Coordinates of C-alpha atoms in Angstrom, one line a residue:
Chain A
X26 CA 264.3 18.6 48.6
X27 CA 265.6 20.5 51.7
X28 CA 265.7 24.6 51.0
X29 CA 269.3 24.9 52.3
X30 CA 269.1 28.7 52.3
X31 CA 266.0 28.8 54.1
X32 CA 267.7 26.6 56.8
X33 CA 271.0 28.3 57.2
X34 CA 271.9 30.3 59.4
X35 CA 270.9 33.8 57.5
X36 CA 274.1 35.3 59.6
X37 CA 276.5 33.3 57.9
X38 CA 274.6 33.4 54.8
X39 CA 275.2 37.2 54.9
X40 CA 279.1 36.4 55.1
X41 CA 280.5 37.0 52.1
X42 CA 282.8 34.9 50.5
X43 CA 285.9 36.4 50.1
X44 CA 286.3 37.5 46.3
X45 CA 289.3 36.4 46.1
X46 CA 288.9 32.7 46.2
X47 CA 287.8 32.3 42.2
X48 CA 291.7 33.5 42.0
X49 CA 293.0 31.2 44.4
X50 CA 290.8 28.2 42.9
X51 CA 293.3 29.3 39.7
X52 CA 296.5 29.1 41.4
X53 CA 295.8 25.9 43.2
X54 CA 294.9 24.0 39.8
X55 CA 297.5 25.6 37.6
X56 CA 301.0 23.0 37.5
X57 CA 304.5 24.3 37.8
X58 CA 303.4 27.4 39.8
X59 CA 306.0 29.5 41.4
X60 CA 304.0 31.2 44.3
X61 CA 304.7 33.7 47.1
X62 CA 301.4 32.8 48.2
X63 CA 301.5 31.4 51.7
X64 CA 301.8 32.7 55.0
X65 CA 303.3 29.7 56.4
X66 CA 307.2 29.0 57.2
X67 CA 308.6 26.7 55.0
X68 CA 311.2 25.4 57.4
X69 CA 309.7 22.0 59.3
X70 CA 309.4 21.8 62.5
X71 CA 312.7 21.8 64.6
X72 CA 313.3 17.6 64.8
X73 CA 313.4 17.6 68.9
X74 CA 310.1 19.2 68.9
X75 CA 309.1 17.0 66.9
X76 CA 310.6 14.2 68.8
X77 CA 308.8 15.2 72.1
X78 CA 305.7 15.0 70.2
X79 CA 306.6 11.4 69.3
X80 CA 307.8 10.3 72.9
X81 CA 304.1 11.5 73.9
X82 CA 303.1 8.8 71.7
X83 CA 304.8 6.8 72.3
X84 CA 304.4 7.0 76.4
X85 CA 300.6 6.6 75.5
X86 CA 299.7 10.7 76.1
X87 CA 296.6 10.1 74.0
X88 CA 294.3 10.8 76.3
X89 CA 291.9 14.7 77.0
X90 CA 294.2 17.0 78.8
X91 CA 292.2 19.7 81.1
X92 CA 290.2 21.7 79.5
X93 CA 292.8 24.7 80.4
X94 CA 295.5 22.4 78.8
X95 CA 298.4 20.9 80.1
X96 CA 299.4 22.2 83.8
X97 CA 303.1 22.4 82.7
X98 CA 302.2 23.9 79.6
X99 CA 300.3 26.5 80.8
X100 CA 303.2 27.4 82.9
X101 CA 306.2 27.0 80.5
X102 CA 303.4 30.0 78.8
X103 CA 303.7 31.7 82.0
X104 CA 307.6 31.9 82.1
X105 CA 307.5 33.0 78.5
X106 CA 305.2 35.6 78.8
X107 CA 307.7 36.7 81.2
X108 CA 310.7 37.3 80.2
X109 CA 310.2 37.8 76.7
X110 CA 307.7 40.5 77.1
X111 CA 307.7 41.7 81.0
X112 CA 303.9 40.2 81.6
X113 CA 303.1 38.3 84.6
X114 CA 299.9 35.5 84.1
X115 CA 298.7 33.0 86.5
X116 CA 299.1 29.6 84.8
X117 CA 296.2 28.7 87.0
X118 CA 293.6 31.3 85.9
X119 CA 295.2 33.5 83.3
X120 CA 296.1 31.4 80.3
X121 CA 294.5 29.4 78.0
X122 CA 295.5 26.6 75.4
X123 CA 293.8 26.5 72.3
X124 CA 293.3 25.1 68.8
X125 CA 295.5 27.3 67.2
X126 CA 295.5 31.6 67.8
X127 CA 292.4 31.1 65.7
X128 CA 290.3 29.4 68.4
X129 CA 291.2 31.8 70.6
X130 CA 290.5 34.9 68.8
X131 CA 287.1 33.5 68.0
X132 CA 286.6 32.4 71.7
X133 CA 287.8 35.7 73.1
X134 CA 285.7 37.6 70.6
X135 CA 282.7 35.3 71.5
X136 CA 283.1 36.1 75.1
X137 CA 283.1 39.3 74.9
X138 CA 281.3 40.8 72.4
X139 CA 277.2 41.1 72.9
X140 CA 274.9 41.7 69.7
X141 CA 275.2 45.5 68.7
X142 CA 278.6 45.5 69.7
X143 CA 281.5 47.2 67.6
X144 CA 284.5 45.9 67.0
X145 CA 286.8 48.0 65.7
X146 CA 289.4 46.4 63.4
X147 CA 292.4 47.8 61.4
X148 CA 292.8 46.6 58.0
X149 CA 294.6 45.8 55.8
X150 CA 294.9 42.1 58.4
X151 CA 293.9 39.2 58.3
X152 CA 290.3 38.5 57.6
X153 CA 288.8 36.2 60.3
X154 CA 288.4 39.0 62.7
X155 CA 285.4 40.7 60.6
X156 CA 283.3 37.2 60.4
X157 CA 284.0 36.0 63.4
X158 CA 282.3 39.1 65.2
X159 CA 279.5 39.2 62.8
X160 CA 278.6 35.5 63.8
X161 CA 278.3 36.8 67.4
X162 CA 276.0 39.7 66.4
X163 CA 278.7 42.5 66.7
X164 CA 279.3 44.9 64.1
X165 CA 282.8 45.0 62.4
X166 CA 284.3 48.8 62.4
X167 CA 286.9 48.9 60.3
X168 CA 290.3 51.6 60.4
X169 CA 292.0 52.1 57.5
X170 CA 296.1 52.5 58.7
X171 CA 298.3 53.6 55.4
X172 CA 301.2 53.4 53.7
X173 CA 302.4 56.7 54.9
X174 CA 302.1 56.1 58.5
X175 CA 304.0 52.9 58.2
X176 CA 300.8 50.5 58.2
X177 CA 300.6 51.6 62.1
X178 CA 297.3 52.0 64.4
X179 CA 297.1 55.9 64.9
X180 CA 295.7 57.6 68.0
X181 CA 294.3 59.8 65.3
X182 CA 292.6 57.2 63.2
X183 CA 291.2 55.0 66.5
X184 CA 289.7 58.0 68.4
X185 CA 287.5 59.4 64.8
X186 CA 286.1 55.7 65.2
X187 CA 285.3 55.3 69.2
X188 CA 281.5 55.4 69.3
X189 CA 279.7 54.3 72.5
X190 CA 279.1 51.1 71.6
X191 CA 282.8 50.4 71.0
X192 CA 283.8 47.1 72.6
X193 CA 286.8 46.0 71.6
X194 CA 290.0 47.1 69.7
X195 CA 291.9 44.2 67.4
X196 CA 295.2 45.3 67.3
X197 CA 296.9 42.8 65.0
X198 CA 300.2 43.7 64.9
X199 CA 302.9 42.3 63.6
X200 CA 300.7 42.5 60.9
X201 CA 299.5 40.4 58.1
X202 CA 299.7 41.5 55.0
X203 CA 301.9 44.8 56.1
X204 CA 304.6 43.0 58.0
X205 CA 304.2 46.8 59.9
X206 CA 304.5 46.2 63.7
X207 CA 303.9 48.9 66.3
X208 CA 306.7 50.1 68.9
X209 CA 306.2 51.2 72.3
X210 CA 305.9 54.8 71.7
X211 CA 303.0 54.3 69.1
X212 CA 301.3 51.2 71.8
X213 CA 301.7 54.2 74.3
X214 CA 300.0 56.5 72.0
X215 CA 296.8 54.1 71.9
X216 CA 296.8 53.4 75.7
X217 CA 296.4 57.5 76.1
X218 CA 292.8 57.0 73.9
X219 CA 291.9 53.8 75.5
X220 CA 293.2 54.7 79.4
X221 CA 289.6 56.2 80.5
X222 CA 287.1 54.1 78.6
X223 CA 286.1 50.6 78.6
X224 CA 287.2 49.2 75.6
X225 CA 288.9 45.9 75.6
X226 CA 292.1 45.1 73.4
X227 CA 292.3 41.9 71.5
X228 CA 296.2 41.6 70.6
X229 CA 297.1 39.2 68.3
X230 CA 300.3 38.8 68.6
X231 CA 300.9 35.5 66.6
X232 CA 304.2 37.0 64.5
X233 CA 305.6 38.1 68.1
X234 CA 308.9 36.5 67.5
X235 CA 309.5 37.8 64.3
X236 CA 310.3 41.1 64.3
X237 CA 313.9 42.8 62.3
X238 CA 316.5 45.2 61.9
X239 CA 316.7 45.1 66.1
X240 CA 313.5 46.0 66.8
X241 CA 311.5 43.2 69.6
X242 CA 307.8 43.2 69.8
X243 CA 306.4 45.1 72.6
X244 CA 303.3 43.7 73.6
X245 CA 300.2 46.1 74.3
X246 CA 299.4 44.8 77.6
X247 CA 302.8 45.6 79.4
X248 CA 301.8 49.5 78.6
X249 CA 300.4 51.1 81.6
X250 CA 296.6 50.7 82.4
X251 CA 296.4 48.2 79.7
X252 CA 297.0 44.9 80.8
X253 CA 293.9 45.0 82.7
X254 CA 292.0 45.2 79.2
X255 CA 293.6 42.9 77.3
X256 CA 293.5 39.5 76.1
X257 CA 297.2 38.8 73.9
X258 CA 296.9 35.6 71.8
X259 CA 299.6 34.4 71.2
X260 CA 300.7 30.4 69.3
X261 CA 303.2 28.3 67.8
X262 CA 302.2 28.1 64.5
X263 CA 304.6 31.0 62.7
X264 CA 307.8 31.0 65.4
X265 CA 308.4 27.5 65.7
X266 CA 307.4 27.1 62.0
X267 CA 304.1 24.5 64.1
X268 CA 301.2 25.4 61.6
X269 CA 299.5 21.8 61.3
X270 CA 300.0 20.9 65.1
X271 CA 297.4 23.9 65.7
X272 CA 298.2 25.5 68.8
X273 CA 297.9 28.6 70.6
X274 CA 296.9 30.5 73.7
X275 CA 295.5 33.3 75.1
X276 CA 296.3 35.5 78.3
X277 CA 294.7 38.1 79.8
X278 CA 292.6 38.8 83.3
X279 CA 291.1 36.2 85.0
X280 CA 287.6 36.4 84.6
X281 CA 287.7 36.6 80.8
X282 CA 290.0 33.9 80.7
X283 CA 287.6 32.3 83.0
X284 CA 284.3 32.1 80.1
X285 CA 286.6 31.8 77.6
X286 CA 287.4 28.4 79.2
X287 CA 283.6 27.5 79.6
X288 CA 282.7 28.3 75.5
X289 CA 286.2 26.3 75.2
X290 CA 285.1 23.2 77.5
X291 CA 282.0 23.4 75.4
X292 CA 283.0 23.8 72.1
X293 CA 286.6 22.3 71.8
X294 CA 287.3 20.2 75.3
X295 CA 291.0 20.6 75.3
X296 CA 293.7 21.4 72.6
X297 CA 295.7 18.4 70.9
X298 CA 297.4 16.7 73.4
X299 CA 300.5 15.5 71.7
X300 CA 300.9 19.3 70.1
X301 CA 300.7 20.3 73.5
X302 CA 303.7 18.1 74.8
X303 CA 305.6 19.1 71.7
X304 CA 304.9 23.0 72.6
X305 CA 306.6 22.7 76.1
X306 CA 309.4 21.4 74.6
X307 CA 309.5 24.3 72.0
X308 CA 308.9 26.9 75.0
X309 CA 312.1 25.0 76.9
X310 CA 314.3 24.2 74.3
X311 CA 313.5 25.9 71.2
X312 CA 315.1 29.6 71.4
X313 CA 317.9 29.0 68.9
X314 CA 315.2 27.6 66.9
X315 CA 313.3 30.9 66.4
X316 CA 316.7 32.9 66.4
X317 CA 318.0 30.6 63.2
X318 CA 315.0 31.0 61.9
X319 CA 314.7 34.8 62.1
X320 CA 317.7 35.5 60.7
X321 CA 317.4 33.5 57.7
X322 CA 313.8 35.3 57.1
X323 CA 316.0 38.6 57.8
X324 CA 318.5 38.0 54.9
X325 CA 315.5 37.1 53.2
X326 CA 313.1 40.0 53.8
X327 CA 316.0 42.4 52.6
X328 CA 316.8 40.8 49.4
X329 CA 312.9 40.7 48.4
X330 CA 312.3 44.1 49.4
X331 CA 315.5 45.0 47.6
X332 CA 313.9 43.4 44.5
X333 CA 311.0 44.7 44.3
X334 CA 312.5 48.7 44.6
X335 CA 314.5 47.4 41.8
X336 CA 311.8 46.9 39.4
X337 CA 309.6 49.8 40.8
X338 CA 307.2 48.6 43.4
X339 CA 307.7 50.9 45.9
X340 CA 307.8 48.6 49.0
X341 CA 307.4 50.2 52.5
X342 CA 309.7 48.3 55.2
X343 CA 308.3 45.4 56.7
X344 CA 309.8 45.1 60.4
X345 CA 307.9 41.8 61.3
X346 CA 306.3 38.7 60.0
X347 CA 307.2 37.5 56.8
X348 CA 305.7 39.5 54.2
X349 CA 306.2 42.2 52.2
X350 CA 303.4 44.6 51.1
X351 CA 304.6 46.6 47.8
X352 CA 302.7 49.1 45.9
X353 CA 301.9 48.7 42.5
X354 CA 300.6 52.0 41.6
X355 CA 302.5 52.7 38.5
X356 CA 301.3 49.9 36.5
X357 CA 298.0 51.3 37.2
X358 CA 296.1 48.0 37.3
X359 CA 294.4 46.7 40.2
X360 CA 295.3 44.5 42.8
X361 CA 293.5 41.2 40.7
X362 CA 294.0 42.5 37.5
X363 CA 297.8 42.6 38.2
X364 CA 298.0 39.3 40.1
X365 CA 295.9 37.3 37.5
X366 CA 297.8 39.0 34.7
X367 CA 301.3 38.2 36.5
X368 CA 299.8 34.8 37.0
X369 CA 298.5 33.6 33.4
X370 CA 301.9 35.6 31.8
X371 CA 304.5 34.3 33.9
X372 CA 303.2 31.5 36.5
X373 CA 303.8 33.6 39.5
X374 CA 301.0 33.6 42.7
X375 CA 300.9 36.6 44.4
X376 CA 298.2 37.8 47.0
X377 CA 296.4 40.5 45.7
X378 CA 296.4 43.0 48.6
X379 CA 292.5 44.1 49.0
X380 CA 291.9 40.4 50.2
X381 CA 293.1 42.0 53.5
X382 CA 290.7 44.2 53.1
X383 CA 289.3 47.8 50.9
X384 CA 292.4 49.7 51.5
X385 CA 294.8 47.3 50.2
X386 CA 293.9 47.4 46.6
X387 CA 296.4 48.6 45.0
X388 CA 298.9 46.5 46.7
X389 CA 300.7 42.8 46.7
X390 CA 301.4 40.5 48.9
X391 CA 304.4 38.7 48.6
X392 CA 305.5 36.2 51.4
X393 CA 309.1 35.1 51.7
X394 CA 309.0 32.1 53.0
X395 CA 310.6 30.3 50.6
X396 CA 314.5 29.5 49.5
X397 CA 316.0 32.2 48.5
X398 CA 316.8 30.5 45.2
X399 CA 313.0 30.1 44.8
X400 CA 312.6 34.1 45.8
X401 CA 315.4 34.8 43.3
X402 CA 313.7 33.0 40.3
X403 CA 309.9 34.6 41.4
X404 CA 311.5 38.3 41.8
X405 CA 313.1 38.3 37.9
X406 CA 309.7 36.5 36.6
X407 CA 307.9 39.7 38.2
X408 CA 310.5 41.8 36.5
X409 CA 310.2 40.2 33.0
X410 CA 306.4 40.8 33.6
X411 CA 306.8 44.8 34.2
X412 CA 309.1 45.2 31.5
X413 CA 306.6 43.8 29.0
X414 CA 303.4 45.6 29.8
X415 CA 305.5 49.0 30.1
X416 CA 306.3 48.1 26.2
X417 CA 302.6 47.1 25.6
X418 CA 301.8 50.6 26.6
Chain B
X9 CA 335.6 37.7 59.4
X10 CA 332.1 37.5 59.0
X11 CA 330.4 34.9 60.6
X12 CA 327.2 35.3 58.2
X13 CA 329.2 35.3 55.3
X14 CA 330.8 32.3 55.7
X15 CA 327.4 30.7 56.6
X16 CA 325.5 32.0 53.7
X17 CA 328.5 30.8 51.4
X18 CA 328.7 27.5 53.5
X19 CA 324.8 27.2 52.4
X20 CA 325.5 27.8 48.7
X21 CA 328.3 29.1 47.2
X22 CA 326.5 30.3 43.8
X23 CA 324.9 33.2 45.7
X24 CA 326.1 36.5 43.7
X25 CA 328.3 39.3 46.0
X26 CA 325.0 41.5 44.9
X27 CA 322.4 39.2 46.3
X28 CA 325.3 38.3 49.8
X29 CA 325.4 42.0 50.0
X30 CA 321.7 42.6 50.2
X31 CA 321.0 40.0 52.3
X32 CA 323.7 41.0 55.2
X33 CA 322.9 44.5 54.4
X34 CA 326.6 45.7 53.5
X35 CA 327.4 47.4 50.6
X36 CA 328.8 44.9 47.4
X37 CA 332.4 46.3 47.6
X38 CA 332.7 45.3 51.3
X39 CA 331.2 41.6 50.6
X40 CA 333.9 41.3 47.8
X41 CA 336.8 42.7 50.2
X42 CA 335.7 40.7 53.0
X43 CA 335.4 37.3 50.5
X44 CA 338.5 38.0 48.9
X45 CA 340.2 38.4 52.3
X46 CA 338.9 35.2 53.7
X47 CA 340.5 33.2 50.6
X48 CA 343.7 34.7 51.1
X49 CA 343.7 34.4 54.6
X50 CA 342.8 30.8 54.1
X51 CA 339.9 31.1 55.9
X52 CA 338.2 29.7 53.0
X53 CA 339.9 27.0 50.9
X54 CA 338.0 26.7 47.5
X55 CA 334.2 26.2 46.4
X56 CA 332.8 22.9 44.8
X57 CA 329.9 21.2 43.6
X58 CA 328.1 18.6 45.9
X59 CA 327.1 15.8 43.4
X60 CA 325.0 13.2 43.6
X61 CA 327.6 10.6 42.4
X62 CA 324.9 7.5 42.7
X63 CA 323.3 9.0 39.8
X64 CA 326.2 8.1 37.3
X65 CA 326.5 4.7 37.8
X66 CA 329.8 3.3 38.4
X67 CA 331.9 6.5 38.2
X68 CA 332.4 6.8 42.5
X69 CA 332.7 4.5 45.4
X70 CA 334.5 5.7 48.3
X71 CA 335.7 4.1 51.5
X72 CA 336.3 5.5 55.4
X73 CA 339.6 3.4 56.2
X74 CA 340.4 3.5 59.8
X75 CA 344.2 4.3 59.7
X76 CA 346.4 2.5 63.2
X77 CA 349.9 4.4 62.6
X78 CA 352.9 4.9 65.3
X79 CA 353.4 7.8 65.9
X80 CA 356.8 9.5 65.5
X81 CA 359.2 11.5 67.9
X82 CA 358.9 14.9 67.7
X83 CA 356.6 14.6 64.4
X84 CA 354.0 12.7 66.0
X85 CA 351.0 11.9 63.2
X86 CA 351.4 15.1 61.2
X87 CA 354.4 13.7 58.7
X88 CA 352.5 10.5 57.7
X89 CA 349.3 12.1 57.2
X90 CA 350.3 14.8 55.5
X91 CA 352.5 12.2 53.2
X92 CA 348.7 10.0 52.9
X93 CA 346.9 13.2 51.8
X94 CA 349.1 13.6 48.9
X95 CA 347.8 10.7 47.2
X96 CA 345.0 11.9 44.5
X97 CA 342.7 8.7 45.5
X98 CA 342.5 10.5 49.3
X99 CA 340.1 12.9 49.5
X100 CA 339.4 13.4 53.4
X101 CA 341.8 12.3 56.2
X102 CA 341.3 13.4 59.7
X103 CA 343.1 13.0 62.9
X104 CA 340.9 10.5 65.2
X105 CA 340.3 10.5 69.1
X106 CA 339.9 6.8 70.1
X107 CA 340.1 3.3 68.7
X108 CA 342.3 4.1 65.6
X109 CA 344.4 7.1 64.4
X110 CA 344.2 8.3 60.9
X111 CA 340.5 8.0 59.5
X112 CA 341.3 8.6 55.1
X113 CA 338.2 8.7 53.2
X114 CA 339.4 6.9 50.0
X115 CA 337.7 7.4 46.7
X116 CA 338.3 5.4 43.2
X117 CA 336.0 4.1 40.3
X118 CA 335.2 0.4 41.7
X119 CA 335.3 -1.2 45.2
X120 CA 338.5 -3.3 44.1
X121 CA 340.3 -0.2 42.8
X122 CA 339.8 0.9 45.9
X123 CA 340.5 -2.0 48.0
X124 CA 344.2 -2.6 45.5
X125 CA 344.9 1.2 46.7
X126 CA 344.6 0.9 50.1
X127 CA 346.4 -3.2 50.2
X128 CA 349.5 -1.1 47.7
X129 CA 349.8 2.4 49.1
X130 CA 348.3 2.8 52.1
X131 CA 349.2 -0.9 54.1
X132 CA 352.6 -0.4 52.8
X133 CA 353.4 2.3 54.4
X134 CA 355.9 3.2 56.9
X135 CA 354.7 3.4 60.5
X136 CA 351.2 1.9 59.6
X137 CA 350.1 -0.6 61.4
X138 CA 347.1 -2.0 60.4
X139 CA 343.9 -0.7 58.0
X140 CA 340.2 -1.4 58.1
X141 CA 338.5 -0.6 55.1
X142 CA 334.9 0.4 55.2
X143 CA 332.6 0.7 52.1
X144 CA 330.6 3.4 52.3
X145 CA 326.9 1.8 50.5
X146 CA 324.8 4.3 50.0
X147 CA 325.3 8.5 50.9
X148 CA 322.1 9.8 52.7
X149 CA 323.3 12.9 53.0
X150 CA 326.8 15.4 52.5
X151 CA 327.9 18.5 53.7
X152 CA 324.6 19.8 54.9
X153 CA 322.3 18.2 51.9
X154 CA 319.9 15.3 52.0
X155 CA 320.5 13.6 48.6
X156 CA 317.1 11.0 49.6
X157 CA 313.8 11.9 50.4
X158 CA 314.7 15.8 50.6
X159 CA 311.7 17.8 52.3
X160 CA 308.9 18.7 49.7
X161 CA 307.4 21.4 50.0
X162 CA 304.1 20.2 50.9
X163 CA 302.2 23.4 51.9
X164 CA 299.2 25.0 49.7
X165 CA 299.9 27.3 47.0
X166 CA 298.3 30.0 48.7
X167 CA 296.5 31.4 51.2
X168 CA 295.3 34.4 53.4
X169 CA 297.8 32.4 56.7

């Protein structure tokens, strides 16, 4: 008999499981569930992106694309990049298609971080960003950002962090589990800290397109002095509601763009093909997609926050992705305790908010994508569930 | 005239002026103003249930009849449509570009009942010329809402994405 733990990897031995998935082990198995749960658009993918997708196949575009991906691709990405956010990449050097933002956040983090390396990463986000630098030896630093300050990356906060052996900054906003994003005045803000040292920004920006109440993402790299340090990840999977088709890209200068594609032609070879003819017809066609989309999660976004005020979970103003983040301080029960309880009392899946890491106990996290009429009923179960334990007490 | 409004209501009807209002971020006396304004400017023309009538066996069939009519001086289509659509058995008729004139969706309890109204009333009339009835089989989807195969939802219960 093999000693498995003697074998493995003692690096990812050492990477905890998250806590949280006894819970989610639960919700999976329990029937008739009604869940917040997921961080995935419930709309399906709009039917001519799908359709270009099918034409692939049926053309017979089943074959490896370059390991970059697809030329065209890679250059509808360019346009994009352009006038949606003012940043100018060379298809031929500076972007790369992925499996997903998730490949290339790992790739990016791969390529650039050596063994000793800190990473400095605000939390409460979303949790690969931790593991994934451990497995390359680097040393997760994390920043706590707070309710108060809107969720946001402060100068304040970043600079107390900044050690010499800083090497990269994840700025992963808009943000999972907050739904906080970070305008140009606060980006411009973190450039002043970041301007004269040689730390490297690793912007996910995979919620770019949806952001509310007027406000459009401004992307890190178009602040002066930063584009030069940053790699922006950007994918398909949350505005054009593409999740399984796994696709996603990163930009950013040349040469790191350059070894990213090497660990990429080594590891992956090239991204799906047929997601990759679907995503240039998503790029081309598929603006009135994301805008229908948006507003529907808008209408959404106010009537959940609006609920949970209502019953008394203070709820801080999400301006991007699609979750809200509410406190639930005055039931005085933490983060599990609440969402178990809420769970085996009334069948309703929420996240508990320290899954996104130590500072966001005491929160929820409530997604809202979902039909209103499915919100609706969620919201008034989580009411009924307030009401009684203030009478148990 | 809100645009939004009209959508949301187009989408469901039910929704409460509370819930419109939060959603479009207006206030609930302004959703019911703007509501009650749009009914009485006829903007909006009533609310109903979309049913599912292949679920109650034999109570529905309907028909599209395609409708060739000469038209008259001065009064062109408008008189005899608007004389077809007082019929209670009529329950759409539109004005067509192309190969006919008068499309009349035609609803009754049994294909024959239908077919008998459309050979009495509607063939018999004035200034009709001809009529082509087609049954409609089976309803895929109306107004907006799959009634086969709708979407499930598919997705895990939950997760950290």
């Amino acid at each position: 008999m093999l000693d498995y733990q003697k074998l493995l990897n003692p690096t990812i031995l050492n990477i905890k499981p998250s806590g949280i998935r006894k819970f989610f082990g639960i919700v999976e198995e329990m029937d008739d569930v009604i869940t917040l749960g997921v961080g995935e658009p419930d709309f399906q993918t709009p039917w001519h992106i799908r359709q270009a997708g099918i034409r692939s196949l049926e053309e017979g575009k089943t074959r490896y694309t370059s390991n970059w991906g697809l030329e065209e691709l890679r250059r509808e990405i360019s346009n994009y990049m352009s006038r949606r956010f003012q940043l100018s990449y060379n298809h031929r050097s500076e972007i790369l298609v992925t499996v997903g933002g998730s490949e290339a956040i790992d790739g990016a983090i791969r390529t650039l971080v050596s063994p000793g390396d800190e990473v400095l990463i605000p939390i409460p986000s979303f949790v690969c960003y931790g593991p994934i630098t451990q497995m390359a030896g680097g040393v997760p630093v994390y920043i706590e950002t707070k309710a108060e300050d809107g969720f946001r990356l402060t100068a304040k906060a970043l600079k107390e962090k900044i050690t010499s052996k800083t090497k990269m900054l994840i700025l992963p906003f808009p943000n999972n589990p907050t739904g906080a994003i970070m305008e140009r005045e606060h980006l411009e803000e973190i450039a002043q800290v970041l301007k004269d040292t040689n730390i490297i920004i690793l912007s996910d920006e995979i919620y770019c397109e949806l952001t509310y109440g007027g406000k459009s993402h401004v992307s890190i790299a178009s602040i002066d002095g930063m584009y030069e340090r940053t790699v922006v990840v950007g994918g398909f999977s949350k505005a054009y509601s593409m999740t399984g088709w796994r696709l996603g890209f990163a930009c950013g200068p040349a040469p790191v763009i350059h070894e990213m594609t090497k660990l990429h032609q080594y590891a992956i070879m090239c991204a799906p093909t047929t997601a990759q003819y679907a995503a240039i017809e998503a790029l081309r066609n598929g603006d009135d997609d994301v805008k229908r989309m948006v507003d529907e999660y808008d209408m959404r976004r106010r009537l959940v926050i609006d609920g949970f005020n209502k019953m008394g979970l203070k709820c801080f103003e999400p301006k991007g992705a699609f979750y809200v983040f509410p406190s639930i301080g005055i039931t005085g029960m933490s983060s599990e305790e609440f969402c178990e309880k809420l769970l085996y009392s009334k069948k309703v899946a929420l996240v508990p908010g320290n899954a996104f890491g130590y500072c966001g106990e005491g929160h929820i996290r409530a997604s809202y994508c979902y039909s209103v009429s499915h919100l609706k009923k969620a919201l008034e179960r989580i009411a009924e569930f307030l009401e009684e334990i203030k009478n148990q007490k | 005239m809100n645009i939004k409004l009209l959508k949301l209501l187009n989408q469901n009807a039910k929704y409460s002026v509370h819930d419109l209002a939060v959603m479009l971020d207006m206030s609930d006396e302004e959703v019911k103003q703007e509501i009650e304004s749009m009914e009485r400017e006829g903007l909006i023309r009533g609310y109903k249930a979309v049913i599912d009538w292949e679920k109650l066996d034999g109570a529905y069939v309907s028909a599209l009849i395609e409708l060739k009519v000469s038209p008259q001086p001065d009064a062109g289509f408008e008189d005899i449509a608007k004389r077809i659509m007082k019929f209670n058995e009529v329950e759409s008729v539109y004005l067509m570009s192309g190969a006919f004139d008068l499309c009349v969706i035609v609803k009754g309890k049994t294909f024959q009942e239908v077919a008998m109204f459309v050979a009495k009333q509607l063939a018999t009339m004035e200034y009709v010329l001809s009529t082509s009835t087609h049954f409609v089989l089976r309803r895929y989807k109306e107004q907006d809402i799959e009634l086969v195969d709708s979407d499930v939802d598919d997705r895990r219960k939950i997760s950290l994405c």
